[in-house]
XYZ file of C-alpha atoms in Angstrom:
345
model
C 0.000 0.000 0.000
C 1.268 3.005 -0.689
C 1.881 6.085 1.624
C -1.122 8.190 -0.111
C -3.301 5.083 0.213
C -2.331 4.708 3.722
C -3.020 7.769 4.239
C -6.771 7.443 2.510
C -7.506 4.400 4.569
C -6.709 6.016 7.873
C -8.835 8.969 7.288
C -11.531 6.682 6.389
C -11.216 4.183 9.891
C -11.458 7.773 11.290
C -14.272 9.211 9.595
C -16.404 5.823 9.960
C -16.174 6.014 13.435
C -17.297 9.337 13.521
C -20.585 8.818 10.846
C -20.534 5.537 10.706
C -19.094 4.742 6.632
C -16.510 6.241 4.412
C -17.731 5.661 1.297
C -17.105 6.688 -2.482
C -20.415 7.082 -4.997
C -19.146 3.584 -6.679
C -20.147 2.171 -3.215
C -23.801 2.887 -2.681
C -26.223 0.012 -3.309
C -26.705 -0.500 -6.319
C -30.603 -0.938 -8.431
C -31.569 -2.755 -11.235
C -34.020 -2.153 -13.560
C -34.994 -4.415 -16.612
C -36.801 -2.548 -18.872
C -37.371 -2.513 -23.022
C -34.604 -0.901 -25.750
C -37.220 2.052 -25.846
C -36.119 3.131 -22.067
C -34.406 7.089 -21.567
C -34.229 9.190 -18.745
C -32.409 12.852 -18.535
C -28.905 12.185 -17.241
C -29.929 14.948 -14.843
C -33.101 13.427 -13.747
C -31.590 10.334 -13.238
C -28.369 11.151 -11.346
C -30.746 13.817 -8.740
C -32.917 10.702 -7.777
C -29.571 8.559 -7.216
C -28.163 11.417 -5.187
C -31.160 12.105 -3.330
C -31.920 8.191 -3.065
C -28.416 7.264 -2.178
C -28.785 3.991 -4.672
C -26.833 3.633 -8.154
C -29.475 2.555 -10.996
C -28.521 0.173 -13.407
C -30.826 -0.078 -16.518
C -30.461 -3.605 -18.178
C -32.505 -3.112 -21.766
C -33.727 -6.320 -23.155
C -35.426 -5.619 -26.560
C -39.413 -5.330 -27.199
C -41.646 -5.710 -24.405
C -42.537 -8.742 -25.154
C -38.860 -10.399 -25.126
C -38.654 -9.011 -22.024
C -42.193 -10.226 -20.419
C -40.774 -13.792 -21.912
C -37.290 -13.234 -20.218
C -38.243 -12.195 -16.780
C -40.944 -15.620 -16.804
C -37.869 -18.010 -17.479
C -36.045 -16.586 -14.551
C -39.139 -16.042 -12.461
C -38.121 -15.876 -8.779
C -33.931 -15.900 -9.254
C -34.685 -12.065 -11.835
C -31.641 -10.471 -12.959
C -33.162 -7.077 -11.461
C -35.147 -5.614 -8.816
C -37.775 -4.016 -10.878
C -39.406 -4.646 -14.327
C -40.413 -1.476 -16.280
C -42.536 -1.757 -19.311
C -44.741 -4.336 -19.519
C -47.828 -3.626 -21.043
C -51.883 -4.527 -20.628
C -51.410 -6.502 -23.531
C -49.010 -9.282 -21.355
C -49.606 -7.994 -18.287
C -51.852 -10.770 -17.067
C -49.170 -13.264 -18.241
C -46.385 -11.711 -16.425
C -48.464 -11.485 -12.989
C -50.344 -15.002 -13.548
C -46.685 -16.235 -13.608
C -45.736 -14.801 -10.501
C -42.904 -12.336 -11.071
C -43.866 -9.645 -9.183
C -44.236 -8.750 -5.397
C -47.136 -6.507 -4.790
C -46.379 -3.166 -4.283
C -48.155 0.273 -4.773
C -46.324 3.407 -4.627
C -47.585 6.489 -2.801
C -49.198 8.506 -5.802
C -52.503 8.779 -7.089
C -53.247 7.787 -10.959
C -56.656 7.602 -12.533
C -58.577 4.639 -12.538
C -58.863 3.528 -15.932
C -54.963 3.164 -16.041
C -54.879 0.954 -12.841
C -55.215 -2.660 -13.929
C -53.961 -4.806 -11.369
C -52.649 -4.243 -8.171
C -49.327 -5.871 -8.304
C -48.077 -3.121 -10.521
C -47.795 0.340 -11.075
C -49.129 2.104 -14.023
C -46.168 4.951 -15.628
C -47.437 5.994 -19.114
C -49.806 5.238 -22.283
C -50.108 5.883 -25.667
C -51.910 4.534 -28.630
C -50.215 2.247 -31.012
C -51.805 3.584 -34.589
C -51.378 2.804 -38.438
C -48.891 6.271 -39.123
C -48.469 7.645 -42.919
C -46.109 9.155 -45.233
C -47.569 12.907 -45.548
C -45.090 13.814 -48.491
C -45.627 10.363 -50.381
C -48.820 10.827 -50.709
C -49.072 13.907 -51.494
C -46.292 12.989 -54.262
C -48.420 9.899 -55.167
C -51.609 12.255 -55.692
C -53.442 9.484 -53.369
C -55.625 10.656 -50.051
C -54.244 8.750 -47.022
C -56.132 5.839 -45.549
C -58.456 6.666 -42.895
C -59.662 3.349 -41.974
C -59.137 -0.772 -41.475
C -60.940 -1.136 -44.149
C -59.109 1.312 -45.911
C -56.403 -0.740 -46.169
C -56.818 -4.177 -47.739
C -58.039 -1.886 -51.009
C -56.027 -2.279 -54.247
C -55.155 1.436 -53.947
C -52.796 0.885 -50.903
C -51.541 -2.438 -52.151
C -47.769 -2.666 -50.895
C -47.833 -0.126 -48.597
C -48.295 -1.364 -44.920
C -45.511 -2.814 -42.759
C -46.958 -4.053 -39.435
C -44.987 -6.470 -36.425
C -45.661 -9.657 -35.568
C -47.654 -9.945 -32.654
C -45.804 -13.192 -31.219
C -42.566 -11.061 -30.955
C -44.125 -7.232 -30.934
C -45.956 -5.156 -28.196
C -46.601 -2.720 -30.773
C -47.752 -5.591 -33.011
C -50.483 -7.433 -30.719
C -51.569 -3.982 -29.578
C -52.314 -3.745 -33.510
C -53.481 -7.334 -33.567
C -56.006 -6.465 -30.536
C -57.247 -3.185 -32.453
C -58.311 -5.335 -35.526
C -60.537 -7.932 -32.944
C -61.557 -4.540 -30.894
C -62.947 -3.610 -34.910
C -64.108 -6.724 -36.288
C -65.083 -9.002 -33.165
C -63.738 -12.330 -32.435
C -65.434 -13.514 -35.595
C -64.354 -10.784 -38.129
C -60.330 -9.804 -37.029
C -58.650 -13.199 -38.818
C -61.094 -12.416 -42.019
C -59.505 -8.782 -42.105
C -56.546 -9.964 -41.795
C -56.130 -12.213 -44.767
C -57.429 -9.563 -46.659
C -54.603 -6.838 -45.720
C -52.304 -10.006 -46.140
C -53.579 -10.837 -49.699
C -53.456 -6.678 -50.331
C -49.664 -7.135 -49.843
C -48.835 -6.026 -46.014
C -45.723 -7.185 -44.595
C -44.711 -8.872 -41.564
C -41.992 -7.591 -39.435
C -40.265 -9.243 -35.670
C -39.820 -5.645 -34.216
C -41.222 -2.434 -34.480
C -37.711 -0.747 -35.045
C -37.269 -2.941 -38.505
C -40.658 -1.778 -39.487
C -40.021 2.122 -38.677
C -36.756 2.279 -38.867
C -35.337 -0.009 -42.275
C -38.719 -0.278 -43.911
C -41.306 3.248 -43.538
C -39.911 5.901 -45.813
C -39.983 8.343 -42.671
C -38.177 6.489 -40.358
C -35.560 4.944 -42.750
C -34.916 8.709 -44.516
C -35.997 7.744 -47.865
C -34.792 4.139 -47.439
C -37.338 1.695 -47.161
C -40.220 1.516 -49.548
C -43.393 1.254 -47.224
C -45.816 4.897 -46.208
C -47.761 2.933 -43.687
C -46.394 1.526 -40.461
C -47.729 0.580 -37.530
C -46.406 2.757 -34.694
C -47.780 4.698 -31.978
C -49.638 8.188 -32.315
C -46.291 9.889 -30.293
C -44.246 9.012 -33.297
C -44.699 11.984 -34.853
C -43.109 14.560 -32.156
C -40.201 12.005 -32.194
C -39.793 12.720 -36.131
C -40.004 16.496 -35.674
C -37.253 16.606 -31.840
C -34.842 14.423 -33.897
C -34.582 15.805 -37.443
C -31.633 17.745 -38.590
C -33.543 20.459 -39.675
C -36.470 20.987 -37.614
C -39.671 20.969 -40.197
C -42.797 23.157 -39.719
C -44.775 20.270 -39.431
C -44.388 16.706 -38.712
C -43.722 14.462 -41.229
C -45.842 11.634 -40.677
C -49.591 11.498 -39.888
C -51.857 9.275 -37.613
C -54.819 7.062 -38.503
C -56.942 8.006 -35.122
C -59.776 5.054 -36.361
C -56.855 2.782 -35.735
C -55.116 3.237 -32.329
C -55.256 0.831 -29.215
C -54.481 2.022 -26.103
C -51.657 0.925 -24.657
C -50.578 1.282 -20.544
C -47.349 0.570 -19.477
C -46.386 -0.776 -15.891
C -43.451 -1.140 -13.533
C -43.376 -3.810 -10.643
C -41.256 -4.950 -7.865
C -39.711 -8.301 -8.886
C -40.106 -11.209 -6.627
C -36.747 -12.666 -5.525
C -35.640 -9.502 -5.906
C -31.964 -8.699 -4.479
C -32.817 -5.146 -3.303
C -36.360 -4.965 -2.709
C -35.938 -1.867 -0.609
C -34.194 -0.201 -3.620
C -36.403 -1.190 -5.719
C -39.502 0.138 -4.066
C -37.671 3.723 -3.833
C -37.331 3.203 -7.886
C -40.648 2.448 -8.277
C -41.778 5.446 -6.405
C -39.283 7.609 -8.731
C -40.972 6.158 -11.804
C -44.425 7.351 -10.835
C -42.680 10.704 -9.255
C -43.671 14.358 -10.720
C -40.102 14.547 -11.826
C -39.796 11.476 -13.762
C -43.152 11.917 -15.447
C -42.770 15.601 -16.511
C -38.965 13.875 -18.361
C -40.774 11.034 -19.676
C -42.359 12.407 -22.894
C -39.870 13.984 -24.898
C -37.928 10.338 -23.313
C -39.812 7.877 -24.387
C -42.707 9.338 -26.787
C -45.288 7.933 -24.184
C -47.922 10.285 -22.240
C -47.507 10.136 -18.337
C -50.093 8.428 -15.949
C -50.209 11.618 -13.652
C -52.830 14.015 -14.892
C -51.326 17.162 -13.536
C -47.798 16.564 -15.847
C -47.421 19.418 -18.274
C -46.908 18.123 -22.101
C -44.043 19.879 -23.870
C -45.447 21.810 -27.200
C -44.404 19.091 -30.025
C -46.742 16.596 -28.127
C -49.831 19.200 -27.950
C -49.103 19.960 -31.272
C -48.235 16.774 -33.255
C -49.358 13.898 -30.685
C -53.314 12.975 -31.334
C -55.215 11.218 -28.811
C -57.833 10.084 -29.574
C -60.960 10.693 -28.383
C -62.319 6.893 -28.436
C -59.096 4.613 -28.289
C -59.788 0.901 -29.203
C -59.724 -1.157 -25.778
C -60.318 -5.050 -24.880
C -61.043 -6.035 -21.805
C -58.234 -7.627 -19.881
C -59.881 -10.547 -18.919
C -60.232 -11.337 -22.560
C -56.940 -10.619 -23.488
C -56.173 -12.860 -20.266
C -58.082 -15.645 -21.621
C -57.898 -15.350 -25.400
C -54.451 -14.088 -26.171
C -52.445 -17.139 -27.086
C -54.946 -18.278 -28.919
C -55.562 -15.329 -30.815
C -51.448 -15.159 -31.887
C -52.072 -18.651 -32.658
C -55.158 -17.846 -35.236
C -52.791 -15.332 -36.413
C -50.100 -16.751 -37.098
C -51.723 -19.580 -38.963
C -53.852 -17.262 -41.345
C -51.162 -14.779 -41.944
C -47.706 -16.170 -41.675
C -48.530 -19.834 -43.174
C-alpha cells in the first residue's frame, strides 16, 4: 500500500467512526431495472434521484416488451433485477399469472382507468396507430387511408408494414385493435385480406419504422404505412436535422389501441428496498414531466405538463380501441395462434 493510500484508509477508519461509513459514490447500493430498448431518462433526472436516493441505478434493456415479459418468466423468482419497467396490458396478465412480481403500490394517485392490477404500477400510455407518409402521398396524388378497411383496397396495395404480434408489443396492440374492430369472428377475415393486399410482416417495431417506412428509414425503405404509436410523430419532428414546420408523418386516429405501461417490484428480488424507492421515482412528478420527450409515451399523472411538439403533433384520440383484460387474459395465445396460422402460413 502506498503512503497516499495509507493515508486514505486512515482517514476513512477515522471518519467511519465518527458517521458511521466512508464511502465513495461507486459504493452505494446499487438498483436494477430491466426494462425494453425504448427506455431514456435525462442524465440529470436520473443522477438527482440517485443522489437524493443514495442507490446507483442500473438499466439492463432487453429488446421489445414482449422479449422481455418472456425473459423475466424463465427466470421467475432468481430475476436479474429488482424491478421490471414496461410491460404492457397486452401481457400484463401473463407476467403477474406467472408470478414475477411482489405486490407493491407506490404512494401517488393515478386515474382509474390506467390501474389494472394491483401488483403493478401504471407509468405511461399511448396509442399504437397505423402512421403515414404525408409527403408520399401527397407525391403519389393518393388521399391517405383513414380506416381498417381502408387498407386491404387495391389502392394501398404494398404499402403497410406491421410487427408480428408473437414477438411485438406494438404488433399485438395492432393485432387487438383489428378484434376490438371486427369481433372475435371478423379480425382473422380482415386480416387475410390486408395479407392478400400485400402487407408485410416484421419481428420488431424498429425494422418496421426504422429499415422499412420511408420516414423512419430517410428515404430508405419503400413502405408509407407503419404501424407505430400516435407519439411518433413529435419524435420525427425533436430528432430531425432540420427541424420541419410540421411533422412528417400522420396518424390514422380510427386505428389506435391504447396501450398502458407498468413497472413492478420483482419477486426474488436482491434489493427490494431499492427497488420500491425506484418504483416510487418512476411514478414521481419529476420522472413523469422527463418522460415524454424520453420515451414518446404520455404520463399516468394528470397534472404533468406536455411539452409543445406533443400538444401539437401527438393525437389522442378521443375513443381509443380497448379489450377487456380478462379477454386478453383468456384469449391471447390463442388469438397469436389464429394469427399466425392465417397470416404467416
Amino acid at each position: 500500500m502506498t503512503p497516499v493510500r495509507r493515508l486514505l484508509a486512515l482517514i476513512c477508519v477515522a471518519a467511519s467512526l465518527a458517521i458511521g461509513s466512508c464511502s465513495s459514490p461507486d459504493d452505494r447500493a446499487v438498483v436494477t431495472l430491466l426494462t425494453h430498448d425504448s427506455f431514456r431518462v435525462s442524465p440529470a433526472v436520473l443522477a438527482d434521484f440517485e443522489h437524493r436516493s443514495g442507490l446507483r441505478v442500473r438499466v439492463l434493456r432487453s429488446g421489445d416488451a414482449g422479449a422481455l415479459v418472456n425473459q423475466a418468466i424463465l427466470s421467475a423468482g432468481h430475476p436479474q433485477g429488482d424491478v421490471l419497467y414496461g410491460v404492457d396490458n397486452t401481457f400484463l396478465s401473463r407476467a403477474v399469472k406467472a408470478g414475477i412480481f411482489t405486490p407493491y403500490r407506490a404512494p401517488a394517485t393515478v386515474p382509474r382507468q390506467f390501474d389494472l392490477d394491483p401488483a403493478v404500477n401504471p407509468v405511461d400510455y399511448g396509442d399504437v396507430c397505423v402512421n403515414y407518409d404525408k409527403a408520399w402521398y401527397a407525391e403519389h396524388r393518393l388521399a391517405p387511408p383513414r380506416s381498417f378497411e381502408d387498407l386491404t383496397r387495391p389502392a394501398y396495395r404494398d404499402q403497410l408494414v406491421v410487427q408480428n404480434p408473437a414477438t411485438s408489443s406494438p404488433g399485438l396492440a395492432f393485432l387487438l385493435g383489428t378484434v376490438a374492430t371486427y369481433g372475435p369472428a371478423g379480425w382473422a377475415g380482415w386480416w387475410k385480406r390486408v395479407r392478400a393486399n400485400g402487407a408485410l410482416v416484421t419481428d420488431t417495431w424498429s425494422e418496421a419504422y426504422d429499415q422499412r417506412f420511408t420516414v423512419g428509414s430517410q428515404g430508405r425503405g419503400d413502405r408509407p404505412l407503419v404501424v407505430s404509436y400516435a407519439s411518433s410523430p413529435p419524435a420525427e419532428v425533436l430528432y430531425a436535422a432540420e427541424r420541419p414546420s410540421t411533422a412528417p408523418s400522420g396518424v390514422l386516429v380510427d386505428t389506435c389501441f391504447r396501450q398502458i405501461e407498468f413497472a413492478g417490484l420483482l419477486a426474488g428480488a436482491e434489493n427490494p428496498a431499492g427497488g420500491r424507492k425506484l418504483i416510487d421515482f418512476l411514478v414521481s412528478a419529476e420522472f413523469q414531466r422527463d418522460l415524454p420527450l424520453q420515451e414518446f409515451m404520455f404520463p399516468v399523472r394528470p397534472d404533468t405538463p406536455l411539452p409543445r411538439e406533443f400538444t401539437e403533433y401527438a393525437p389522442l384520440p378521443a375513443r381509443p380501441l380497448t379489450v377487456p383484460a380478462g379477454e386478453i387474459d383468456e384469449h391471447r395465445d390463442a388469438w397469436i395462434a389464429e394469427w399466425t396460422a392465417s397470416v404467416l402460413r
